[in-house]
Amino acid sequence: MPDWLDVAVRGVIFLIVLFLMTKLLGKKQLSELSFFEYVSGITIGSIASEVIINLDKKIWNGIIGITAFSVLILLIEILSLYRKRVRDLVEGSGTVVIKDGKVLEENLKKENYSTDELLQLLRGKDIFNLSEVEYAVLEPNGSVSALLKKDYRPVTRKDLGLTSVNEKEPQTVIMDGEILDEALTTIGKNRGWLQAELDKQNVSIENVFLGQVDSYGSLSVDLFDDKIEVSESQERPLLLANMKKCQADLELFAIATESKTAKSLYTENAKKLEESMQKLTPYLKN
Amino acid sequence: MTVGANVKQCLATVKSIEAGLSTLASNSSDEEAKRLFHEQMMVMGEIKKDIMKRVGELEREEEQYKGF
């Protein structure tokens, strides 16, 4: 066998071996969250590359090396899953670098981080002013997690005292002009419904690059042909506007009528509509 | 337009709101939203009934505008 063919064959074999091993070790290995995973990733890769290029080395030795390493990591990982002490030892724990808004210089030195590096990491989190940080931890994987002071945190619905509204994740039902039946069934819809929605927006399925259904069951599409304008669904705001109009009408009737019973009927219903509108507004506003 | 016609128009709007809420109730995937839409749809139904009653009275008063 010529050298080049040998290298090619080895390349293919080790690609398969590495693929199987990463599958075995799972997503955690890829995320390299801890020192241990980082080192093992490098070592496994080095063994593979060494055996692929260096034709003096036996293929079997490489495969055994990688397998042994992977199995060992897997065992340690399983062990650390159940034992906190093993976990702390293997994966390390975070170091607090800012507490009560003050930088803990000692801890920073211990982790060999300079002030510049800390600032750089914080800037990566869009924090430019150290005084905005209440608490920050240097994670075992070298990134920094920061808790902002309450004043500098983004405003939430809760801060504004708005009623809590929950929304489910949008489902992608059309991709590259193909219908994804699985996503459709997840939201309890079928192809007939989708076709009707598409007809409503006047687009054909072949022209749809991406189609998503939101929490309220309305379909938004992106077309291949970007010259065609697709209108955003106005269903919910329109409904709210209709309610407002109707409520105003009822109040008007109440004023206009001379009959006492009719007056109370109108006012009562206007009030009912008003209440209903208040409850629905958070859901109907876009 | 007479009062009768105005009230009838309002009735039509209430009906369309009821239908819109019904669609939202069946299309929403969040249970809480589904329940709220359904509840408010029922409220619309009550309002609709009241207005229909009033439309009946008005029709008796204004015979010439009968029919809906």
PDB file of N, CA and C in Angstrom, chain A residues 120-198:
ATOM      1  N   GLN A 120     -11.783  42.764  30.463  1.00  0.00           N
ATOM      2  CA  GLN A 120     -12.070  42.262  29.131  1.00  0.00           C
ATOM      3  C   GLN A 120     -13.236  41.274  29.165  1.00  0.00           C
ATOM      4  N   LEU A 121     -13.207  40.372  30.144  1.00  0.00           N
ATOM      5  CA  LEU A 121     -14.281  39.392  30.266  1.00  0.00           C
ATOM      6  C   LEU A 121     -15.620  40.074  30.557  1.00  0.00           C
ATOM      7  N   LEU A 122     -15.579  41.092  31.401  1.00  0.00           N
ATOM      8  CA  LEU A 122     -16.807  41.810  31.732  1.00  0.00           C
ATOM      9  C   LEU A 122     -17.339  42.565  30.519  1.00  0.00           C
ATOM     10  N   ARG A 123     -16.408  43.149  29.729  1.00  0.00           N
ATOM     11  CA  ARG A 123     -16.835  43.854  28.516  1.00  0.00           C
ATOM     12  C   ARG A 123     -17.517  42.893  27.550  1.00  0.00           C
ATOM     13  N   GLY A 124     -17.012  41.660  27.544  1.00  0.00           N
ATOM     14  CA  GLY A 124     -17.636  40.640  26.710  1.00  0.00           C
ATOM     15  C   GLY A 124     -19.092  40.417  27.095  1.00  0.00           C
ATOM     16  N   LYS A 125     -19.422  40.765  28.323  1.00  0.00           N
ATOM     17  CA  LYS A 125     -20.811  40.635  28.792  1.00  0.00           C
ATOM     18  C   LYS A 125     -21.523  41.972  28.722  1.00  0.00           C
ATOM     19  N   ASP A 126     -20.957  42.918  27.966  1.00  0.00           N
ATOM     20  CA  ASP A 126     -21.537  44.255  27.812  1.00  0.00           C
ATOM     21  C   ASP A 126     -21.527  45.061  29.095  1.00  0.00           C
ATOM     22  N   ILE A 127     -20.568  44.750  29.965  1.00  0.00           N
ATOM     23  CA  ILE A 127     -20.443  45.553  31.185  1.00  0.00           C
ATOM     24  C   ILE A 127     -19.157  46.357  31.079  1.00  0.00           C
ATOM     25  N   PHE A 128     -19.293  47.661  30.992  1.00  0.00           N
ATOM     26  CA  PHE A 128     -18.108  48.506  30.831  1.00  0.00           C
ATOM     27  C   PHE A 128     -17.723  49.196  32.126  1.00  0.00           C
ATOM     28  N   ASN A 129     -18.667  49.279  33.005  1.00  0.00           N
ATOM     29  CA  ASN A 129     -18.416  49.972  34.252  1.00  0.00           C
ATOM     30  C   ASN A 129     -18.457  48.981  35.414  1.00  0.00           C
ATOM     31  N   LEU A 130     -17.325  48.873  36.093  1.00  0.00           N
ATOM     32  CA  LEU A 130     -17.222  47.885  37.168  1.00  0.00           C
ATOM     33  C   LEU A 130     -18.223  48.144  38.286  1.00  0.00           C
ATOM     34  N   SER A 131     -18.605  49.399  38.446  1.00  0.00           N
ATOM     35  CA  SER A 131     -19.495  49.740  39.559  1.00  0.00           C
ATOM     36  C   SER A 131     -20.913  49.202  39.363  1.00  0.00           C
ATOM     37  N   GLU A 132     -21.192  48.700  38.150  1.00  0.00           N
ATOM     38  CA  GLU A 132     -22.524  48.151  37.917  1.00  0.00           C
ATOM     39  C   GLU A 132     -22.650  46.723  38.422  1.00  0.00           C
ATOM     40  N   VAL A 133     -21.487  46.114  38.743  1.00  0.00           N
ATOM     41  CA  VAL A 133     -21.501  44.698  39.099  1.00  0.00           C
ATOM     42  C   VAL A 133     -21.640  44.510  40.602  1.00  0.00           C
ATOM     43  N   GLU A 134     -22.562  43.645  40.980  1.00  0.00           N
ATOM     44  CA  GLU A 134     -22.754  43.332  42.384  1.00  0.00           C
ATOM     45  C   GLU A 134     -21.912  42.114  42.772  1.00  0.00           C
ATOM     46  N   TYR A 135     -21.888  41.132  41.870  1.00  0.00           N
ATOM     47  CA  TYR A 135     -21.291  39.849  42.207  1.00  0.00           C
ATOM     48  C   TYR A 135     -20.815  39.195  40.916  1.00  0.00           C
ATOM     49  N   ALA A 136     -19.599  38.680  40.914  1.00  0.00           N
ATOM     50  CA  ALA A 136     -19.111  38.010  39.706  1.00  0.00           C
ATOM     51  C   ALA A 136     -18.289  36.784  40.080  1.00  0.00           C
ATOM     52  N   VAL A 137     -18.446  35.745  39.291  1.00  0.00           N
ATOM     53  CA  VAL A 137     -17.737  34.490  39.537  1.00  0.00           C
ATOM     54  C   VAL A 137     -16.912  34.122  38.317  1.00  0.00           C
ATOM     55  N   LEU A 138     -15.692  33.713  38.572  1.00  0.00           N
ATOM     56  CA  LEU A 138     -14.861  33.185  37.503  1.00  0.00           C
ATOM     57  C   LEU A 138     -15.155  31.694  37.425  1.00  0.00           C
ATOM     58  N   GLU A 139     -15.784  31.278  36.345  1.00  0.00           N
ATOM     59  CA  GLU A 139     -16.209  29.876  36.224  1.00  0.00           C
ATOM     60  C   GLU A 139     -15.011  28.980  35.915  1.00  0.00           C
ATOM     61  N   PRO A 140     -15.140  27.668  36.200  1.00  0.00           N
ATOM     62  CA  PRO A 140     -14.026  26.743  35.948  1.00  0.00           C
ATOM     63  C   PRO A 140     -13.577  26.739  34.482  1.00  0.00           C
ATOM     64  N   ASN A 141     -14.454  27.082  33.558  1.00  0.00           N
ATOM     65  CA  ASN A 141     -14.052  27.063  32.145  1.00  0.00           C
ATOM     66  C   ASN A 141     -13.452  28.393  31.698  1.00  0.00           C
ATOM     67  N   GLY A 142     -13.200  29.305  32.655  1.00  0.00           N
ATOM     68  CA  GLY A 142     -12.497  30.536  32.317  1.00  0.00           C
ATOM     69  C   GLY A 142     -13.381  31.707  31.936  1.00  0.00           C
ATOM     70  N   SER A 143     -14.683  31.489  31.856  1.00  0.00           N
ATOM     71  CA  SER A 143     -15.561  32.616  31.542  1.00  0.00           C
ATOM     72  C   SER A 143     -16.010  33.270  32.850  1.00  0.00           C
ATOM     73  N   VAL A 144     -16.567  34.461  32.745  1.00  0.00           N
ATOM     74  CA  VAL A 144     -17.005  35.134  33.948  1.00  0.00           C
ATOM     75  C   VAL A 144     -18.529  35.272  33.932  1.00  0.00           C
ATOM     76  N   SER A 145     -19.149  35.043  35.075  1.00  0.00           N
ATOM     77  CA  SER A 145     -20.583  35.254  35.190  1.00  0.00           C
ATOM     78  C   SER A 145     -20.802  36.394  36.157  1.00  0.00           C
ATOM     79  N   ALA A 146     -21.607  37.378  35.737  1.00  0.00           N
ATOM     80  CA  ALA A 146     -21.773  38.555  36.583  1.00  0.00           C
ATOM     81  C   ALA A 146     -23.236  38.830  36.876  1.00  0.00           C
ATOM     82  N   LEU A 147     -23.497  39.186  38.116  1.00  0.00           N
ATOM     83  CA  LEU A 147     -24.829  39.623  38.513  1.00  0.00           C
ATOM     84  C   LEU A 147     -24.785  41.133  38.655  1.00  0.00           C
ATOM     85  N   LEU A 148     -25.616  41.811  37.864  1.00  0.00           N
ATOM     86  CA  LEU A 148     -25.626  43.268  37.932  1.00  0.00           C
ATOM     87  C   LEU A 148     -26.379  43.726  39.171  1.00  0.00           C
ATOM     88  N   LYS A 149     -26.076  44.950  39.597  1.00  0.00           N
ATOM     89  CA  LYS A 149     -26.871  45.539  40.673  1.00  0.00           C
ATOM     90  C   LYS A 149     -28.282  45.738  40.156  1.00  0.00           C
ATOM     91  N   LYS A 150     -29.219  45.685  41.064  1.00  0.00           N
ATOM     92  CA  LYS A 150     -30.630  45.716  40.664  1.00  0.00           C
ATOM     93  C   LYS A 150     -30.959  46.894  39.747  1.00  0.00           C
ATOM     94  N   ASP A 151     -30.334  48.038  40.027  1.00  0.00           N
ATOM     95  CA  ASP A 151     -30.623  49.234  39.234  1.00  0.00           C
ATOM     96  C   ASP A 151     -30.190  49.111  37.778  1.00  0.00           C
ATOM     97  N   TYR A 152     -29.216  48.260  37.524  1.00  0.00           N
ATOM     98  CA  TYR A 152     -28.663  48.186  36.176  1.00  0.00           C
ATOM     99  C   TYR A 152     -29.182  46.995  35.388  1.00  0.00           C
ATOM    100  N   ARG A 153     -30.062  46.222  36.014  1.00  0.00           N
ATOM    101  CA  ARG A 153     -30.634  45.080  35.293  1.00  0.00           C
ATOM    102  C   ARG A 153     -31.722  45.558  34.350  1.00  0.00           C
ATOM    103  N   PRO A 154     -31.901  44.858  33.220  1.00  0.00           N
ATOM    104  CA  PRO A 154     -32.954  45.261  32.283  1.00  0.00           C
ATOM    105  C   PRO A 154     -34.328  45.189  32.945  1.00  0.00           C
ATOM    106  N   VAL A 155     -35.195  46.090  32.553  1.00  0.00           N
ATOM    107  CA  VAL A 155     -36.551  46.112  33.104  1.00  0.00           C
ATOM    108  C   VAL A 155     -37.319  44.889  32.634  1.00  0.00           C
ATOM    109  N   THR A 156     -38.025  44.265  33.538  1.00  0.00           N
ATOM    110  CA  THR A 156     -38.851  43.119  33.174  1.00  0.00           C
ATOM    111  C   THR A 156     -40.321  43.489  33.312  1.00  0.00           C
ATOM    112  N   ARG A 157     -41.177  42.627  32.807  1.00  0.00           N
ATOM    113  CA  ARG A 157     -42.625  42.852  32.937  1.00  0.00           C
ATOM    114  C   ARG A 157     -43.006  42.970  34.397  1.00  0.00           C
ATOM    115  N   LYS A 158     -42.317  42.183  35.231  1.00  0.00           N
ATOM    116  CA  LYS A 158     -42.641  42.187  36.646  1.00  0.00           C
ATOM    117  C   LYS A 158     -42.322  43.539  37.275  1.00  0.00           C
ATOM    118  N   ASP A 159     -41.168  44.119  36.870  1.00  0.00           N
ATOM    119  CA  ASP A 159     -40.803  45.440  37.385  1.00  0.00           C
ATOM    120  C   ASP A 159     -41.884  46.465  37.078  1.00  0.00           C
ATOM    121  N   LEU A 160     -42.464  46.349  35.887  1.00  0.00           N
ATOM    122  CA  LEU A 160     -43.457  47.320  35.454  1.00  0.00           C
ATOM    123  C   LEU A 160     -44.836  47.017  36.015  1.00  0.00           C
ATOM    124  N   GLY A 161     -44.943  45.892  36.718  1.00  0.00           N
ATOM    125  CA  GLY A 161     -46.224  45.534  37.319  1.00  0.00           C
ATOM    126  C   GLY A 161     -47.259  45.093  36.306  1.00  0.00           C
ATOM    127  N   LEU A 162     -46.799  44.574  35.158  1.00  0.00           N
ATOM    128  CA  LEU A 162     -47.733  44.106  34.145  1.00  0.00           C
ATOM    129  C   LEU A 162     -48.208  42.691  34.490  1.00  0.00           C
ATOM    130  N   THR A 163     -49.388  42.357  34.000  1.00  0.00           N
ATOM    131  CA  THR A 163     -49.895  41.002  34.254  1.00  0.00           C
ATOM    132  C   THR A 163     -48.988  39.981  33.570  1.00  0.00           C
ATOM    133  N   SER A 164     -48.857  38.846  34.216  1.00  0.00           N
ATOM    134  CA  SER A 164     -47.948  37.841  33.665  1.00  0.00           C
ATOM    135  C   SER A 164     -48.594  37.169  32.466  1.00  0.00           C
ATOM    136  N   VAL A 165     -47.837  37.121  31.401  1.00  0.00           N
ATOM    137  CA  VAL A 165     -48.288  36.485  30.172  1.00  0.00           C
ATOM    138  C   VAL A 165     -47.272  35.426  29.799  1.00  0.00           C
ATOM    139  N   ASN A 166     -47.773  34.245  29.547  1.00  0.00           N
ATOM    140  CA  ASN A 166     -46.855  33.176  29.169  1.00  0.00           C
ATOM    141  C   ASN A 166     -47.010  32.872  27.683  1.00  0.00           C
ATOM    142  N   GLU A 167     -45.876  32.641  27.036  1.00  0.00           N
ATOM    143  CA  GLU A 167     -45.938  32.272  25.627  1.00  0.00           C
ATOM    144  C   GLU A 167     -45.147  31.007  25.401  1.00  0.00           C
ATOM    145  N   LYS A 168     -45.690  30.171  24.545  1.00  0.00           N
ATOM    146  CA  LYS A 168     -44.968  28.942  24.213  1.00  0.00           C
ATOM    147  C   LYS A 168     -43.968  29.221  23.097  1.00  0.00           C
ATOM    148  N   GLU A 169     -43.002  28.318  22.948  1.00  0.00           N
ATOM    149  CA  GLU A 169     -41.978  28.525  21.925  1.00  0.00           C
ATOM    150  C   GLU A 169     -42.603  28.423  20.526  1.00  0.00           C
ATOM    151  N   PRO A 170     -42.116  29.254  19.587  1.00  0.00           N
ATOM    152  CA  PRO A 170     -42.634  29.135  18.234  1.00  0.00           C
ATOM    153  C   PRO A 170     -42.158  27.841  17.583  1.00  0.00           C
ATOM    154  N   GLN A 171     -42.979  27.318  16.697  1.00  0.00           N
ATOM    155  CA  GLN A 171     -42.605  26.078  16.018  1.00  0.00           C
ATOM    156  C   GLN A 171     -42.322  26.376  14.559  1.00  0.00           C
ATOM    157  N   THR A 172     -41.204  25.832  14.054  1.00  0.00           N
ATOM    158  CA  THR A 172     -40.895  25.988  12.638  1.00  0.00           C
ATOM    159  C   THR A 172     -41.614  24.900  11.860  1.00  0.00           C
ATOM    160  N   VAL A 173     -42.570  25.290  11.036  1.00  0.00           N
ATOM    161  CA  VAL A 173     -43.382  24.285  10.342  1.00  0.00           C
ATOM    162  C   VAL A 173     -43.042  24.154   8.867  1.00  0.00           C
ATOM    163  N   ILE A 174     -42.400  25.189   8.301  1.00  0.00           N
ATOM    164  CA  ILE A 174     -41.967  25.074   6.905  1.00  0.00           C
ATOM    165  C   ILE A 174     -40.496  25.452   6.812  1.00  0.00           C
ATOM    166  N   MET A 175     -39.720  24.593   6.135  1.00  0.00           N
ATOM    167  CA  MET A 175     -38.299  24.870   5.934  1.00  0.00           C
ATOM    168  C   MET A 175     -37.973  24.600   4.478  1.00  0.00           C
ATOM    169  N   ASP A 176     -37.397  25.577   3.789  1.00  0.00           N
ATOM    170  CA  ASP A 176     -37.040  25.420   2.379  1.00  0.00           C
ATOM    171  C   ASP A 176     -38.199  24.886   1.546  1.00  0.00           C
ATOM    172  N   GLY A 177     -39.381  25.353   1.817  1.00  0.00           N
ATOM    173  CA  GLY A 177     -40.537  24.934   1.027  1.00  0.00           C
ATOM    174  C   GLY A 177     -41.068  23.551   1.358  1.00  0.00           C
ATOM    175  N   GLU A 178     -40.508  22.925   2.404  1.00  0.00           N
ATOM    176  CA  GLU A 178     -40.984  21.598   2.808  1.00  0.00           C
ATOM    177  C   GLU A 178     -41.747  21.715   4.121  1.00  0.00           C
ATOM    178  N   ILE A 179     -42.865  21.000   4.210  1.00  0.00           N
ATOM    179  CA  ILE A 179     -43.647  21.028   5.443  1.00  0.00           C
ATOM    180  C   ILE A 179     -43.038  20.057   6.463  1.00  0.00           C
ATOM    181  N   LEU A 180     -42.853  20.523   7.684  1.00  0.00           N
ATOM    182  CA  LEU A 180     -42.348  19.655   8.744  1.00  0.00           C
ATOM    183  C   LEU A 180     -43.541  19.142   9.558  1.00  0.00           C
ATOM    184  N   ASP A 181     -43.927  17.907   9.261  1.00  0.00           N
ATOM    185  CA  ASP A 181     -45.149  17.368   9.876  1.00  0.00           C
ATOM    186  C   ASP A 181     -45.016  17.211  11.382  1.00  0.00           C
ATOM    187  N   GLU A 182     -43.801  16.890  11.825  1.00  0.00           N
ATOM    188  CA  GLU A 182     -43.612  16.651  13.259  1.00  0.00           C
ATOM    189  C   GLU A 182     -43.932  17.905  14.075  1.00  0.00           C
ATOM    190  N   ALA A 183     -43.419  19.051  13.602  1.00  0.00           N
ATOM    191  CA  ALA A 183     -43.671  20.311  14.309  1.00  0.00           C
ATOM    192  C   ALA A 183     -45.154  20.657  14.254  1.00  0.00           C
ATOM    193  N   LEU A 184     -45.772  20.360  13.129  1.00  0.00           N
ATOM    194  CA  LEU A 184     -47.203  20.650  12.986  1.00  0.00           C
ATOM    195  C   LEU A 184     -48.026  19.878  14.012  1.00  0.00           C
ATOM    196  N   THR A 185     -47.705  18.604  14.166  1.00  0.00           N
ATOM    197  CA  THR A 185     -48.476  17.795  15.125  1.00  0.00           C
ATOM    198  C   THR A 185     -48.220  18.245  16.551  1.00  0.00           C
ATOM    199  N   THR A 186     -47.005  18.743  16.821  1.00  0.00           N
ATOM    200  CA  THR A 186     -46.704  19.227  18.175  1.00  0.00           C
ATOM    201  C   THR A 186     -47.675  20.310  18.609  1.00  0.00           C
ATOM    202  N   ILE A 187     -48.040  21.200  17.673  1.00  0.00           N
ATOM    203  CA  ILE A 187     -48.961  22.276  18.034  1.00  0.00           C
ATOM    204  C   ILE A 187     -50.401  21.914  17.683  1.00  0.00           C
ATOM    205  N   GLY A 188     -50.622  20.646  17.341  1.00  0.00           N
ATOM    206  CA  GLY A 188     -51.991  20.172  17.120  1.00  0.00           C
ATOM    207  C   GLY A 188     -52.644  20.716  15.859  1.00  0.00           C
ATOM    208  N   LYS A 189     -51.824  20.917  14.825  1.00  0.00           N
ATOM    209  CA  LYS A 189     -52.379  21.401  13.559  1.00  0.00           C
ATOM    210  C   LYS A 189     -52.111  20.356  12.472  1.00  0.00           C
ATOM    211  N   ASN A 190     -52.725  20.556  11.322  1.00  0.00           N
ATOM    212  CA  ASN A 190     -52.446  19.634  10.214  1.00  0.00           C
ATOM    213  C   ASN A 190     -52.172  20.408   8.928  1.00  0.00           C
ATOM    214  N   ARG A 191     -51.901  19.634   7.851  1.00  0.00           N
ATOM    215  CA  ARG A 191     -51.545  20.272   6.584  1.00  0.00           C
ATOM    216  C   ARG A 191     -52.679  21.125   6.026  1.00  0.00           C
ATOM    217  N   GLY A 192     -53.885  20.690   6.268  1.00  0.00           N
ATOM    218  CA  GLY A 192     -55.046  21.438   5.786  1.00  0.00           C
ATOM    219  C   GLY A 192     -55.089  22.835   6.396  1.00  0.00           C
ATOM    220  N   TRP A 193     -54.838  22.889   7.709  1.00  0.00           N
ATOM    221  CA  TRP A 193     -54.821  24.181   8.403  1.00  0.00           C
ATOM    222  C   TRP A 193     -53.734  25.068   7.826  1.00  0.00           C
ATOM    223  N   LEU A 194     -52.547  24.465   7.618  1.00  0.00           N
ATOM    224  CA  LEU A 194     -51.404  25.225   7.104  1.00  0.00           C
ATOM    225  C   LEU A 194     -51.705  25.786   5.724  1.00  0.00           C
ATOM    226  N   GLN A 195     -52.324  24.944   4.887  1.00  0.00           N
ATOM    227  CA  GLN A 195     -52.669  25.369   3.532  1.00  0.00           C
ATOM    228  C   GLN A 195     -53.629  26.558   3.582  1.00  0.00           C
ATOM    229  N   ALA A 196     -54.612  26.462   4.493  1.00  0.00           N
ATOM    230  CA  ALA A 196     -55.592  27.545   4.622  1.00  0.00           C
ATOM    231  C   ALA A 196     -54.905  28.840   5.059  1.00  0.00           C
ATOM    232  N   GLU A 197     -53.956  28.728   6.005  1.00  0.00           N
ATOM    233  CA  GLU A 197     -53.229  29.915   6.478  1.00  0.00           C
ATOM    234  C   GLU A 197     -52.411  30.536   5.347  1.00  0.00           C
ATOM    235  N   LEU A 198     -51.784  29.669   4.543  1.00  0.00           N
ATOM    236  CA  LEU A 198     -50.968  30.165   3.429  1.00  0.00           C
ATOM    237  C   LEU A 198     -51.849  30.858   2.399  1.00  0.00           C
TER     238      LEU A 198
END
